Tab-separated table of C-alpha atoms in Angstrom:
chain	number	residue	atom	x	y	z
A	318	UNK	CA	93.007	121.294	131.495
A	319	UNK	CA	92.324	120.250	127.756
A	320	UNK	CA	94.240	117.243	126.927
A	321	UNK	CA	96.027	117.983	122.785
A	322	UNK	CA	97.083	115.066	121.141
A	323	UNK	CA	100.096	116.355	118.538
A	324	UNK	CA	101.117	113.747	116.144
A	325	UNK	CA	103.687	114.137	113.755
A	326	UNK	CA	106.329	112.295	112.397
A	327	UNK	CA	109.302	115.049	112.489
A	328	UNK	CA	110.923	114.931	116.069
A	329	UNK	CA	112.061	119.208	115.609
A	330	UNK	CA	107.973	119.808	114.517
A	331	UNK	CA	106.615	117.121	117.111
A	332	UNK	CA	108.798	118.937	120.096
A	333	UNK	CA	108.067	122.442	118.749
A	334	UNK	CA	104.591	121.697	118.916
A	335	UNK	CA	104.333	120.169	122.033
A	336	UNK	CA	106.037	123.295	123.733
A	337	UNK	CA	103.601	125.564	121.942
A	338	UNK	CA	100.443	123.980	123.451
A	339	UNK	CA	101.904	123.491	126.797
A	340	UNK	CA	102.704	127.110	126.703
A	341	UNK	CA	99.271	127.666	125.973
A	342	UNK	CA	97.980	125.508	128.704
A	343	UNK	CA	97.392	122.627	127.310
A	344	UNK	CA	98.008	118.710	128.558
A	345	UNK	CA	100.192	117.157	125.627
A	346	UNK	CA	99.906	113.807	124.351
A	347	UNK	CA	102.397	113.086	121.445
A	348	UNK	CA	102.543	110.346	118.864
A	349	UNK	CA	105.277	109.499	116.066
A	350	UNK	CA	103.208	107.902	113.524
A	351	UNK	CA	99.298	106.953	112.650
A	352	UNK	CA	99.376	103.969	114.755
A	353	UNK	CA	100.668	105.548	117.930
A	354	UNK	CA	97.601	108.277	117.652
A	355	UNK	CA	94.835	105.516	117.322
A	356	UNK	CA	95.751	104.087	120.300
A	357	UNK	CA	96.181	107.583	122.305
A	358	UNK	CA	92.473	108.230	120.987
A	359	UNK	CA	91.655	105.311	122.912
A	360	UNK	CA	93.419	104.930	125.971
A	361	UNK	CA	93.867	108.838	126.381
A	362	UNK	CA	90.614	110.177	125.331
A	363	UNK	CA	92.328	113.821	124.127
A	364	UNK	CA	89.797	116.834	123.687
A	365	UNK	CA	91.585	117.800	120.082
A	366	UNK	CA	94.062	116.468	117.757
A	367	UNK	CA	96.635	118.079	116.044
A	368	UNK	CA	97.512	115.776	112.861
A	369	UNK	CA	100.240	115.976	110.439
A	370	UNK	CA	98.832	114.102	106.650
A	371	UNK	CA	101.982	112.571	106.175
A	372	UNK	CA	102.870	109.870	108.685
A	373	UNK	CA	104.812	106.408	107.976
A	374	UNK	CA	102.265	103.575	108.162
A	375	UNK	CA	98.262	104.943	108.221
A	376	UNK	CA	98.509	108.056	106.849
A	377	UNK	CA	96.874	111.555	108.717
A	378	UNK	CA	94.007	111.101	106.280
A	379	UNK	CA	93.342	107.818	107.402
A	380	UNK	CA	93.314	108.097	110.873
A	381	UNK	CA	91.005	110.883	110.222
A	382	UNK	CA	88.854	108.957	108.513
A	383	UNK	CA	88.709	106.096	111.017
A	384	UNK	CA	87.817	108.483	113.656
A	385	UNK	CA	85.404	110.023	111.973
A	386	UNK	CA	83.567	106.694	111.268
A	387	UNK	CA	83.370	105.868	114.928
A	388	UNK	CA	80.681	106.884	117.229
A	389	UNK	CA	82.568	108.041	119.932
A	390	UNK	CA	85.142	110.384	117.825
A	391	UNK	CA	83.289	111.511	115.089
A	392	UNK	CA	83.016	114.764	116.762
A	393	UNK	CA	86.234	114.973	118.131
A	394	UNK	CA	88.334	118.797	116.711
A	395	UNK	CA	91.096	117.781	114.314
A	396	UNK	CA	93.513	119.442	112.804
A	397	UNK	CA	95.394	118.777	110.069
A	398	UNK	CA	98.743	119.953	109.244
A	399	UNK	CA	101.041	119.825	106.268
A	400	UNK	CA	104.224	121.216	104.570
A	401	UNK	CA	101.688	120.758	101.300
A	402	UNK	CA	99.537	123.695	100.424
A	403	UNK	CA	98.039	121.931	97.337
A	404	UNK	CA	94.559	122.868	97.397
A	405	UNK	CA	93.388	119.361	96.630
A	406	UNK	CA	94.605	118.237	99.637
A	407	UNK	CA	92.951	120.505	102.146
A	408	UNK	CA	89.465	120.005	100.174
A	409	UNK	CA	90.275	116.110	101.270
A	410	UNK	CA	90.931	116.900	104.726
A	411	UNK	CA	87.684	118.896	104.851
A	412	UNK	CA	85.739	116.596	102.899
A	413	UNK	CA	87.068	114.114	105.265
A	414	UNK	CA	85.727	115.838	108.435
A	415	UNK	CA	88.718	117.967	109.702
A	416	UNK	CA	87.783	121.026	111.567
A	417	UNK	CA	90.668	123.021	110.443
A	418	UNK	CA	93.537	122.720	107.962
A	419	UNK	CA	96.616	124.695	108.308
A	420	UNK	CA	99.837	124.872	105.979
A	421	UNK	CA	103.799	124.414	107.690
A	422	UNK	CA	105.036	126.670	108.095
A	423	UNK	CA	102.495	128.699	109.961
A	424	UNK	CA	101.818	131.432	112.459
A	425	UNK	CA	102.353	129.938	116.236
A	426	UNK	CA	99.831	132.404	117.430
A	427	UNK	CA	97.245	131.720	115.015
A	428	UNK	CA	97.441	127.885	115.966
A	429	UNK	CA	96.916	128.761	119.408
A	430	UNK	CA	93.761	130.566	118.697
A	431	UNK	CA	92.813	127.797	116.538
A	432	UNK	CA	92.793	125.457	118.970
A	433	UNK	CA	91.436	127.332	122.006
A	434	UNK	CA	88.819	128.440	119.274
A	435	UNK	CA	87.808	124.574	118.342
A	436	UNK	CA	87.905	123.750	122.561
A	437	UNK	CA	85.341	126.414	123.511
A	438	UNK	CA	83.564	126.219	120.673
A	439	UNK	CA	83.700	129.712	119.089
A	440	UNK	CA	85.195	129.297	115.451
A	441	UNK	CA	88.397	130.721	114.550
């Protein structure tokens, strides 16, 4: 079973979430803010992370850019999500390294296939 780390810092989004991928078969790791996902990475090892931009403390940018820049995640799928469609901001995420980039609200069956796309390796 693929372990999903979901990290954001709204409780109704972070729960919502975590049902979703469960429902879709998924092991689910959650974390509240940047911190809290860093140290999942390590200790939990997840197969793909689901990661809000705006988080209090390291922002969803920088943790994506942190594990990026180590060996042993650079290649881990991440996804960011945001309430903030600015155009700008998504060309960051992918300049950064994300795999995907998708806008709250969004379609919970499209997520789905995003992820199971990322974990088999087929693209979306």
């Amino acid at each position: 079973m693929a372990r999903v780390l979901v990290v954001d810092d709204e409780p109704n989004i972070l729960i919502s979430l975590e049902f979703l991928m469960q429902q879709g078969g998924f092991e689910v790791l959650t974390a509240e803010d940047g911190e809290q996902a860093l140290a999942h990475v390590q200790q939990s090892k997840p197969d793909l992370i689901l990661l809000d931009i705006s988080l209090p403390g390291i922002s969803g940018f920088d943790v994506l850019e942190q594990l990026r820049q180590a060996p042993d995640t650079a290649a881990l799928p991440i996804i960011m999500l945001t309430a903030h469609g600015r155009e700008v901001e998504r060309e960051k995420g992918m300049a950064l390294g994300a795999d995907d980039y998708i806008t709250k609200p969004f379609s919970t069956q499209a997520l789905v296939e995003k992820v199971n796309a990322l974990l088999t390796g087929n693209t979306p």
